[in-house]
Amino acid sequence: MDYEMRKDHVFSISINGQLHGFFKGKRGLRQGDPMSPYLNTLVMEVLTLMLQLHAQESGAFRFHPKCEKLGIINVCFADDLFLFSHANTNSVSIIAATLEEFKQCSGLAPSMEKSMAFFANVSQIIKNAILTILPFDEGKLPVRYLGVPLVSSSLLHHGCKVLVDRVRCKIQDWKNKFLSFVGRVQLIISVLTSMPIYWQSVSMLPKAIIKEIEALMRDFLWIQGEYKRGKAKVKWSTVCLPRDEGGLGIKRFNEWNRGLMTSHIWFLLTCKESLWVQWVHAYHLRGTNFWRLPKVAGASVGWRKLLAIRDMVLDRFIYKIGDRTSISAWHDCWCDLGPLDKVISNRAIHSAGFNHNTTVSEIVSDGGWTWPSNCGILYPQLQHVSVLLLHHGSDVVQWHNYEGDLQDFRVSSVWQVLRNRADQAVVDSLCPIAAKRNDPIIMSKLMFGATVYNIWRERNDRLFKKKSKSPSQVFDDIFAVIRLKIMSIKWKNSSQVQEMKADWKVP
C-alpha cells in the first residue's frame, strides 16, 4: 500500500510561542528531503499504535497465522506499507476503520490505484467481501518489494532476469569506451560484483543466473568487442582467485552469496534486535538450538538454504564461556572437541540424566566437570576436555577465521573460509616472485629491468624532447625504482633479506 499527502491543509509557523501567518500545503515532503525519513517514522509509529489499540479493543480481530505470536499487523518501509490479518471481514473492517481514522488525523490516505490485496487459500466469496471493504486490486505473487521479488518458493530464473539485464546494460555502456585490461578488471571488481549484493544478502541466487552473470563478466574481461569462443586466456576459476594465489581478485558469486547468507546465522546466534530474528525464534527455533534444528520438508526454500549453509560453518562459531547459561552443552562449539554431540551418542546423553537443552552450567560444578563415571569410561576423551576460552560476563559467540584467530564476524572472513583455493603448486607456478622472494635471481631481474627502462626513457628524452640528465641522476632514478620494487614485495624473513634491505635503505 502506498500513501499520498493531502494538499488542502493549512500550516502556521510558531515563533517564540506565537503563531504567525499561514500557508497552504502543496507538494509535501518527498523521499529525497532530509526530514522525510524522520517524519515518516514518527507518523508510521502512530499508525502502528492505532492498529494495535483497535485490534485489542475490538476483540474480533484475528491475526495472520504467522503473525499472532509477535502481534504483527503492519510492516512499513518509506511510503510502502504491508498489512497482515486473517482473511475475514471483521478483521479487515477494523483495519479499514483504522486507516480512515489515521487519514483524518494525519492527512495521509491510501493510494488506491497503487495498492493491492494478496490472498492465500481464500474462497472467492470471502475475497469479494474483503475487496468490497478495502477496494484494492487483487495482486498475484511474485511481486517486487524493495527491489527483490517476494516469492514463497526459491528465486527463479525469470524473477532474477532484471539483475542480468542490469549487468548487461552496464557492460554495453563500457564497451563503447576504450578501456585497458587493468581498467576492465577494476570495473568488474568495484562495480559488477557489487551490483547483486543486495539480492545475495536476501536469498541464494539461482545457479543459472550466477552462470549467466559471470559469463558476461568473463566476456567483458577478455573481449572488448563481439564475443568469440576461445578468446579467454585463463580459466574463470583461476581468474577468481586472490592475487597472491595467481588470480585477479574477482570474487565468485556463489561463494560470496554463501558468505552473505551466513550473516543471518550470526544474527540468530547473537539475537540481533530485528523483527526477522524475533520471528525466526518464535516460529522456527521455538526454544530449540539452531544447530540441531531438523530440516523440515514443508519449510520455505530460503530457510532450507540457510540450514544447508549451517553445516559448512558449524565449527567456525566459537563460544567464549562466561556465565555458561546460554551455551548448549552438546551442540555449540565451546571446547576443543567441537560439538559434543559428534562425540557422545544421544542414548548416552539421556542415560546420564541430561537432555538436548542442557547448558554448560549444568555439567560444571566447583570448577570441574560433572561427567557421569560411565561417560568417562565410554568416552575417555571427555576426561581431557579443555575449554577454548573463559572470561567474566555473559557468554559470547565469536567467529573462527581461516587463520585460526577469533574475531568479530565479517562477511569477508566467511568468504575466506568458504572459497575455493588454488593448489600450492599452482600458486608457485603463477607467482614465482611470491614463491622465491629471497632468491638473488629476483634481485638481478629487478636491477636489469629498472636499468633498461631508465636508459630507454633517457634516450627518448634526448632524441624527442631535447632534455638530458647527468649519469648520476639516471643512476638515482634506477636506484629509486629498484627500492620501490623491493618495498612492494613481501620478502621472507631471513638474514640475507635483512642485509639486502640495509644495502638498499629499505625500512
PDB file of C-alpha atoms in Angstrom, residues 183-405:
ATOM      1  CA  GLY A 183      40.653  -0.901 -16.217  1.00  0.00           C
ATOM      2  CA  ARG A 184      38.204  -3.681 -17.078  1.00  0.00           C
ATOM      3  CA  VAL A 185      39.397  -5.724 -14.107  1.00  0.00           C
ATOM      4  CA  GLN A 186      38.866  -2.775 -11.780  1.00  0.00           C
ATOM      5  CA  LEU A 187      35.355  -2.126 -13.112  1.00  0.00           C
ATOM      6  CA  ILE A 188      34.420  -5.771 -12.620  1.00  0.00           C
ATOM      7  CA  ILE A 189      35.712  -5.791  -9.029  1.00  0.00           C
ATOM      8  CA  SER A 190      34.303  -2.436  -7.946  1.00  0.00           C
ATOM      9  CA  VAL A 191      31.022  -2.271  -9.897  1.00  0.00           C
ATOM     10  CA  LEU A 192      29.774  -5.547 -11.385  1.00  0.00           C
ATOM     11  CA  THR A 193      30.461  -7.779  -8.386  1.00  0.00           C
ATOM     12  CA  SER A 194      28.720  -5.292  -6.082  1.00  0.00           C
ATOM     13  CA  MET A 195      25.513  -4.969  -8.122  1.00  0.00           C
ATOM     14  CA  PRO A 196      23.883  -8.241  -6.906  1.00  0.00           C
ATOM     15  CA  ILE A 197      24.994  -7.859  -3.254  1.00  0.00           C
ATOM     16  CA  TYR A 198      21.550  -6.843  -2.006  1.00  0.00           C
ATOM     17  CA  TRP A 199      19.937  -9.807  -3.764  1.00  0.00           C
ATOM     18  CA  GLN A 200      22.621 -12.143  -2.438  1.00  0.00           C
ATOM     19  CA  SER A 201      22.069 -10.947   1.128  1.00  0.00           C
ATOM     20  CA  VAL A 202      18.369 -11.855   0.900  1.00  0.00           C
ATOM     21  CA  SER A 203      18.435 -15.268  -0.781  1.00  0.00           C
ATOM     22  CA  MET A 204      20.616 -17.673  -2.727  1.00  0.00           C
ATOM     23  CA  LEU A 205      20.677 -16.726  -6.402  1.00  0.00           C
ATOM     24  CA  PRO A 206      19.818 -19.471  -8.910  1.00  0.00           C
ATOM     25  CA  LYS A 207      22.849 -21.223 -10.386  1.00  0.00           C
ATOM     26  CA  ALA A 208      21.725 -20.330 -13.916  1.00  0.00           C
ATOM     27  CA  ILE A 209      21.669 -16.618 -13.030  1.00  0.00           C
ATOM     28  CA  ILE A 210      25.131 -16.793 -11.476  1.00  0.00           C
ATOM     29  CA  LYS A 211      26.470 -18.597 -14.523  1.00  0.00           C
ATOM     30  CA  GLU A 212      24.936 -16.039 -16.886  1.00  0.00           C
ATOM     31  CA  ILE A 213      26.281 -13.007 -14.993  1.00  0.00           C
ATOM     32  CA  GLU A 214      29.756 -14.490 -14.647  1.00  0.00           C
ATOM     33  CA  ALA A 215      29.742 -15.272 -18.390  1.00  0.00           C
ATOM     34  CA  LEU A 216      29.046 -11.587 -19.094  1.00  0.00           C
ATOM     35  CA  MET A 217      31.880 -10.563 -16.794  1.00  0.00           C
ATOM     36  CA  ARG A 218      34.268 -13.072 -18.403  1.00  0.00           C
ATOM     37  CA  ASP A 219      33.449 -11.873 -21.910  1.00  0.00           C
ATOM     38  CA  PHE A 220      33.892  -8.240 -20.890  1.00  0.00           C
ATOM     39  CA  LEU A 221      37.263  -9.040 -19.323  1.00  0.00           C
ATOM     40  CA  TRP A 222      38.790 -10.807 -22.320  1.00  0.00           C
ATOM     41  CA  ILE A 223      36.865  -9.441 -25.307  1.00  0.00           C
ATOM     42  CA  GLN A 224      36.360  -5.749 -25.996  1.00  0.00           C
ATOM     43  CA  GLY A 225      34.059  -6.275 -28.969  1.00  0.00           C
ATOM     44  CA  GLU A 226      31.828  -9.160 -30.057  1.00  0.00           C
ATOM     45  CA  TYR A 227      32.187 -12.416 -28.158  1.00  0.00           C
ATOM     46  CA  LYS A 228      34.213 -15.136 -29.845  1.00  0.00           C
ATOM     47  CA  ARG A 229      34.703 -18.548 -28.361  1.00  0.00           C
ATOM     48  CA  GLY A 230      38.213 -19.421 -27.235  1.00  0.00           C
ATOM     49  CA  LYS A 231      39.377 -15.855 -26.536  1.00  0.00           C
ATOM     50  CA  ALA A 232      39.708 -16.342 -22.761  1.00  0.00           C
ATOM     51  CA  LYS A 233      43.362 -16.693 -21.791  1.00  0.00           C
ATOM     52  CA  VAL A 234      42.832 -18.245 -18.335  1.00  0.00           C
ATOM     53  CA  LYS A 235      40.101 -20.335 -16.722  1.00  0.00           C
ATOM     54  CA  TRP A 236      37.488 -18.292 -14.866  1.00  0.00           C
ATOM     55  CA  SER A 237      38.071 -20.306 -11.675  1.00  0.00           C
ATOM     56  CA  THR A 238      41.725 -19.214 -11.778  1.00  0.00           C
ATOM     57  CA  VAL A 239      40.836 -15.599 -12.550  1.00  0.00           C
ATOM     58  CA  CYS A 240      38.644 -15.512  -9.415  1.00  0.00           C
ATOM     59  CA  LEU A 241      41.494 -16.485  -7.102  1.00  0.00           C
ATOM     60  CA  PRO A 242      43.134 -13.783  -4.943  1.00  0.00           C
ATOM     61  CA  ARG A 243      46.168 -12.075  -6.411  1.00  0.00           C
ATOM     62  CA  ASP A 244      48.624 -13.845  -4.137  1.00  0.00           C
ATOM     63  CA  GLU A 245      47.318 -17.171  -5.490  1.00  0.00           C
ATOM     64  CA  GLY A 246      47.692 -16.219  -9.141  1.00  0.00           C
ATOM     65  CA  GLY A 247      44.247 -14.735  -9.790  1.00  0.00           C
ATOM     66  CA  LEU A 248      42.893 -11.221 -10.300  1.00  0.00           C
ATOM     67  CA  GLY A 249      40.931 -10.929  -7.040  1.00  0.00           C
ATOM     68  CA  ILE A 250      37.434 -11.212  -8.565  1.00  0.00           C
ATOM     69  CA  LYS A 251      35.032 -12.875  -6.114  1.00  0.00           C
ATOM     70  CA  ARG A 252      32.854 -15.722  -7.353  1.00  0.00           C
ATOM     71  CA  PHE A 253      29.156 -15.091  -6.836  1.00  0.00           C
ATOM     72  CA  ASN A 254      28.223 -18.418  -5.255  1.00  0.00           C
ATOM     73  CA  GLU A 255      30.989 -18.133  -2.634  1.00  0.00           C
ATOM     74  CA  TRP A 256      30.161 -14.530  -1.779  1.00  0.00           C
ATOM     75  CA  ASN A 257      26.448 -15.406  -1.707  1.00  0.00           C
ATOM     76  CA  ARG A 258      27.056 -18.074   0.949  1.00  0.00           C
ATOM     77  CA  GLY A 259      29.115 -15.611   2.961  1.00  0.00           C
ATOM     78  CA  LEU A 260      26.328 -13.024   2.952  1.00  0.00           C
ATOM     79  CA  MET A 261      23.722 -15.619   3.917  1.00  0.00           C
ATOM     80  CA  THR A 262      25.920 -16.750   6.823  1.00  0.00           C
ATOM     81  CA  SER A 263      25.418 -13.302   8.333  1.00  0.00           C
ATOM     82  CA  HIS A 264      21.804 -14.330   9.052  1.00  0.00           C
ATOM     83  CA  ILE A 265      23.109 -17.238  11.146  1.00  0.00           C
ATOM     84  CA  TRP A 266      25.266 -14.767  13.062  1.00  0.00           C
ATOM     85  CA  PHE A 267      22.203 -12.573  13.710  1.00  0.00           C
ATOM     86  CA  LEU A 268      20.273 -15.580  15.041  1.00  0.00           C
ATOM     87  CA  LEU A 269      23.067 -16.733  17.353  1.00  0.00           C
ATOM     88  CA  THR A 270      23.692 -13.255  18.739  1.00  0.00           C
ATOM     89  CA  CYS A 271      19.938 -12.476  18.977  1.00  0.00           C
ATOM     90  CA  LYS A 272      20.242  -9.298  16.952  1.00  0.00           C
ATOM     91  CA  GLU A 273      17.430  -6.841  17.649  1.00  0.00           C
ATOM     92  CA  SER A 274      15.421  -7.194  14.467  1.00  0.00           C
ATOM     93  CA  LEU A 275      11.911  -8.272  13.615  1.00  0.00           C
ATOM     94  CA  TRP A 276      13.176 -11.119  11.410  1.00  0.00           C
ATOM     95  CA  VAL A 277      15.283 -12.600  14.224  1.00  0.00           C
ATOM     96  CA  GLN A 278      12.332 -12.441  16.615  1.00  0.00           C
ATOM     97  CA  TRP A 279      10.077 -14.069  14.037  1.00  0.00           C
ATOM     98  CA  VAL A 280      12.522 -16.933  13.366  1.00  0.00           C
ATOM     99  CA  HIS A 281      12.938 -17.596  17.079  1.00  0.00           C
ATOM    100  CA  ALA A 282       9.151 -17.631  17.505  1.00  0.00           C
ATOM    101  CA  TYR A 283       8.183 -19.811  14.535  1.00  0.00           C
ATOM    102  CA  HIS A 284      11.263 -21.819  13.528  1.00  0.00           C
ATOM    103  CA  LEU A 285      13.518 -22.261  16.547  1.00  0.00           C
ATOM    104  CA  ARG A 286      10.886 -22.214  19.325  1.00  0.00           C
ATOM    105  CA  GLY A 287      13.500 -22.719  22.019  1.00  0.00           C
ATOM    106  CA  THR A 288      15.449 -25.317  20.034  1.00  0.00           C
ATOM    107  CA  ASN A 289      19.173 -24.977  19.459  1.00  0.00           C
ATOM    108  CA  PHE A 290      19.834 -23.755  15.921  1.00  0.00           C
ATOM    109  CA  TRP A 291      22.464 -26.428  15.202  1.00  0.00           C
ATOM    110  CA  ARG A 292      20.132 -29.358  15.945  1.00  0.00           C
ATOM    111  CA  LEU A 293      17.074 -27.988  14.186  1.00  0.00           C
ATOM    112  CA  PRO A 294      15.830 -30.660  11.720  1.00  0.00           C
ATOM    113  CA  LYS A 295      15.364 -29.922   8.032  1.00  0.00           C
ATOM    114  CA  VAL A 296      11.598 -29.903   7.544  1.00  0.00           C
ATOM    115  CA  ALA A 297      10.331 -30.558   4.037  1.00  0.00           C
ATOM    116  CA  GLY A 298       7.496 -28.049   4.349  1.00  0.00           C
ATOM    117  CA  ALA A 299       9.766 -25.142   5.311  1.00  0.00           C
ATOM    118  CA  SER A 300      10.409 -22.295   2.901  1.00  0.00           C
ATOM    119  CA  VAL A 301      13.218 -22.653   0.390  1.00  0.00           C
ATOM    120  CA  GLY A 302      15.118 -19.727   1.892  1.00  0.00           C
ATOM    121  CA  TRP A 303      15.107 -21.372   5.316  1.00  0.00           C
ATOM    122  CA  ARG A 304      16.233 -24.705   3.875  1.00  0.00           C
ATOM    123  CA  LYS A 305      19.109 -22.954   2.067  1.00  0.00           C
ATOM    124  CA  LEU A 306      20.156 -21.373   5.356  1.00  0.00           C
ATOM    125  CA  LEU A 307      20.177 -24.771   7.068  1.00  0.00           C
ATOM    126  CA  ALA A 308      22.304 -26.156   4.216  1.00  0.00           C
ATOM    127  CA  ILE A 309      24.928 -23.445   4.804  1.00  0.00           C
ATOM    128  CA  ARG A 310      24.794 -24.237   8.526  1.00  0.00           C
ATOM    129  CA  ASP A 311      26.774 -27.449   8.071  1.00  0.00           C
ATOM    130  CA  MET A 312      29.622 -25.547   6.378  1.00  0.00           C
ATOM    131  CA  VAL A 313      30.197 -23.090   9.234  1.00  0.00           C
ATOM    132  CA  LEU A 314      29.281 -25.110  12.331  1.00  0.00           C
ATOM    133  CA  ASP A 315      32.829 -25.319  13.675  1.00  0.00           C
ATOM    134  CA  ARG A 316      33.507 -21.634  12.930  1.00  0.00           C
ATOM    135  CA  PHE A 317      31.198 -20.166  15.582  1.00  0.00           C
ATOM    136  CA  ILE A 318      33.135 -20.462  18.840  1.00  0.00           C
ATOM    137  CA  TYR A 319      31.713 -19.544  22.247  1.00  0.00           C
ATOM    138  CA  LYS A 320      33.615 -17.692  24.929  1.00  0.00           C
ATOM    139  CA  ILE A 321      32.278 -19.121  28.184  1.00  0.00           C
ATOM    140  CA  GLY A 322      31.109 -16.590  30.762  1.00  0.00           C
ATOM    141  CA  ASP A 323      28.150 -17.421  32.990  1.00  0.00           C
ATOM    142  CA  ARG A 324      27.585 -20.667  30.970  1.00  0.00           C
ATOM    143  CA  THR A 325      23.792 -20.229  30.922  1.00  0.00           C
ATOM    144  CA  SER A 326      23.214 -19.748  27.179  1.00  0.00           C
ATOM    145  CA  ILE A 327      25.637 -22.291  25.693  1.00  0.00           C
ATOM    146  CA  SER A 328      24.343 -25.720  24.727  1.00  0.00           C
ATOM    147  CA  ALA A 329      26.492 -28.430  26.301  1.00  0.00           C
ATOM    148  CA  TRP A 330      26.130 -30.738  23.300  1.00  0.00           C
ATOM    149  CA  HIS A 331      25.524 -28.677  20.151  1.00  0.00           C
ATOM    150  CA  ASP A 332      27.642 -25.495  20.461  1.00  0.00           C
ATOM    151  CA  CYS A 333      31.405 -25.250  19.951  1.00  0.00           C
ATOM    152  CA  TRP A 334      32.776 -24.341  23.374  1.00  0.00           C
ATOM    153  CA  CYS A 335      35.610 -26.857  23.836  1.00  0.00           C
ATOM    154  CA  ASP A 336      38.476 -28.269  21.804  1.00  0.00           C
ATOM    155  CA  LEU A 337      36.446 -31.361  20.837  1.00  0.00           C
ATOM    156  CA  GLY A 338      33.922 -29.268  18.954  1.00  0.00           C
ATOM    157  CA  PRO A 339      30.194 -30.002  19.404  1.00  0.00           C
ATOM    158  CA  LEU A 340      29.998 -32.873  21.878  1.00  0.00           C
ATOM    159  CA  ASP A 341      27.024 -34.443  20.102  1.00  0.00           C
ATOM    160  CA  LYS A 342      29.555 -35.513  17.459  1.00  0.00           C
ATOM    161  CA  VAL A 343      31.351 -37.496  20.191  1.00  0.00           C
ATOM    162  CA  ILE A 344      28.601 -38.646  22.566  1.00  0.00           C
ATOM    163  CA  SER A 345      25.578 -40.558  21.337  1.00  0.00           C
ATOM    164  CA  ASN A 346      22.026 -39.418  22.082  1.00  0.00           C
ATOM    165  CA  ARG A 347      21.431 -42.549  24.144  1.00  0.00           C
ATOM    166  CA  ALA A 348      24.417 -41.785  26.377  1.00  0.00           C
ATOM    167  CA  ILE A 349      23.223 -38.198  26.886  1.00  0.00           C
ATOM    168  CA  HIS A 350      19.799 -39.311  28.074  1.00  0.00           C
ATOM    169  CA  SER A 351      21.185 -42.223  30.104  1.00  0.00           C
ATOM    170  CA  ALA A 352      23.361 -39.773  32.033  1.00  0.00           C
ATOM    171  CA  GLY A 353      20.278 -37.801  33.052  1.00  0.00           C
ATOM    172  CA  PHE A 354      20.764 -34.941  30.597  1.00  0.00           C
ATOM    173  CA  ASN A 355      18.760 -33.782  27.568  1.00  0.00           C
ATOM    174  CA  HIS A 356      19.337 -31.752  24.434  1.00  0.00           C
ATOM    175  CA  ASN A 357      18.571 -28.487  26.263  1.00  0.00           C
ATOM    176  CA  THR A 358      21.343 -28.978  28.825  1.00  0.00           C
ATOM    177  CA  THR A 359      23.600 -25.952  29.184  1.00  0.00           C
ATOM    178  CA  VAL A 360      27.284 -25.872  30.098  1.00  0.00           C
ATOM    179  CA  SER A 361      26.393 -24.565  33.575  1.00  0.00           C
ATOM    180  CA  GLU A 362      24.623 -27.880  34.318  1.00  0.00           C
ATOM    181  CA  ILE A 363      27.700 -30.009  33.630  1.00  0.00           C
ATOM    182  CA  VAL A 364      30.143 -27.824  35.574  1.00  0.00           C
ATOM    183  CA  SER A 365      30.410 -27.822  39.358  1.00  0.00           C
ATOM    184  CA  ASP A 366      33.063 -26.138  41.517  1.00  0.00           C
ATOM    185  CA  GLY A 367      35.310 -25.618  38.541  1.00  0.00           C
ATOM    186  CA  GLY A 368      35.196 -29.260  37.438  1.00  0.00           C
ATOM    187  CA  TRP A 369      33.136 -31.313  35.028  1.00  0.00           C
ATOM    188  CA  THR A 370      30.317 -33.455  36.404  1.00  0.00           C
ATOM    189  CA  TRP A 371      30.607 -36.230  33.844  1.00  0.00           C
ATOM    190  CA  PRO A 372      28.991 -39.479  34.980  1.00  0.00           C
ATOM    191  CA  SER A 373      31.514 -42.258  35.545  1.00  0.00           C
ATOM    192  CA  ASN A 374      30.132 -44.369  32.710  1.00  0.00           C
ATOM    193  CA  CYS A 375      30.642 -41.468  30.266  1.00  0.00           C
ATOM    194  CA  GLY A 376      34.282 -41.286  31.284  1.00  0.00           C
ATOM    195  CA  ILE A 377      34.693 -44.985  30.517  1.00  0.00           C
ATOM    196  CA  LEU A 378      32.794 -44.969  27.230  1.00  0.00           C
ATOM    197  CA  TYR A 379      34.284 -41.674  26.054  1.00  0.00           C
ATOM    198  CA  PRO A 380      37.763 -41.282  27.606  1.00  0.00           C
ATOM    199  CA  GLN A 381      38.413 -38.095  25.625  1.00  0.00           C
ATOM    200  CA  LEU A 382      35.895 -36.328  27.883  1.00  0.00           C
ATOM    201  CA  GLN A 383      38.332 -36.598  30.786  1.00  0.00           C
ATOM    202  CA  HIS A 384      40.701 -34.266  28.944  1.00  0.00           C
ATOM    203  CA  VAL A 385      38.234 -31.667  27.684  1.00  0.00           C
ATOM    204  CA  SER A 386      39.701 -28.175  27.761  1.00  0.00           C
ATOM    205  CA  VAL A 387      37.601 -25.054  27.411  1.00  0.00           C
ATOM    206  CA  LEU A 388      38.612 -22.867  24.499  1.00  0.00           C
ATOM    207  CA  LEU A 389      38.047 -19.518  26.214  1.00  0.00           C
ATOM    208  CA  LEU A 390      36.964 -18.337  29.643  1.00  0.00           C
ATOM    209  CA  HIS A 391      36.043 -14.783  30.585  1.00  0.00           C
ATOM    210  CA  HIS A 392      33.917 -12.865  33.067  1.00  0.00           C
ATOM    211  CA  GLY A 393      30.467 -11.794  31.988  1.00  0.00           C
ATOM    212  CA  SER A 394      27.864 -13.245  29.654  1.00  0.00           C
ATOM    213  CA  ASP A 395      28.548 -15.934  27.075  1.00  0.00           C
ATOM    214  CA  VAL A 396      29.836 -14.515  23.789  1.00  0.00           C
ATOM    215  CA  VAL A 397      29.972 -16.093  20.350  1.00  0.00           C
ATOM    216  CA  GLN A 398      32.844 -15.219  18.006  1.00  0.00           C
ATOM    217  CA  TRP A 399      33.954 -16.143  14.516  1.00  0.00           C
ATOM    218  CA  HIS A 400      36.891 -18.510  13.980  1.00  0.00           C
ATOM    219  CA  ASN A 401      38.610 -17.245  10.821  1.00  0.00           C
ATOM    220  CA  TYR A 402      40.711 -19.145   8.296  1.00  0.00           C
ATOM    221  CA  GLU A 403      43.987 -18.228  10.017  1.00  0.00           C
ATOM    222  CA  GLY A 404      42.730 -19.753  13.275  1.00  0.00           C
ATOM    223  CA  ASP A 405      42.099 -16.496  15.137  1.00  0.00           C
TER     224      ASP A 405
END
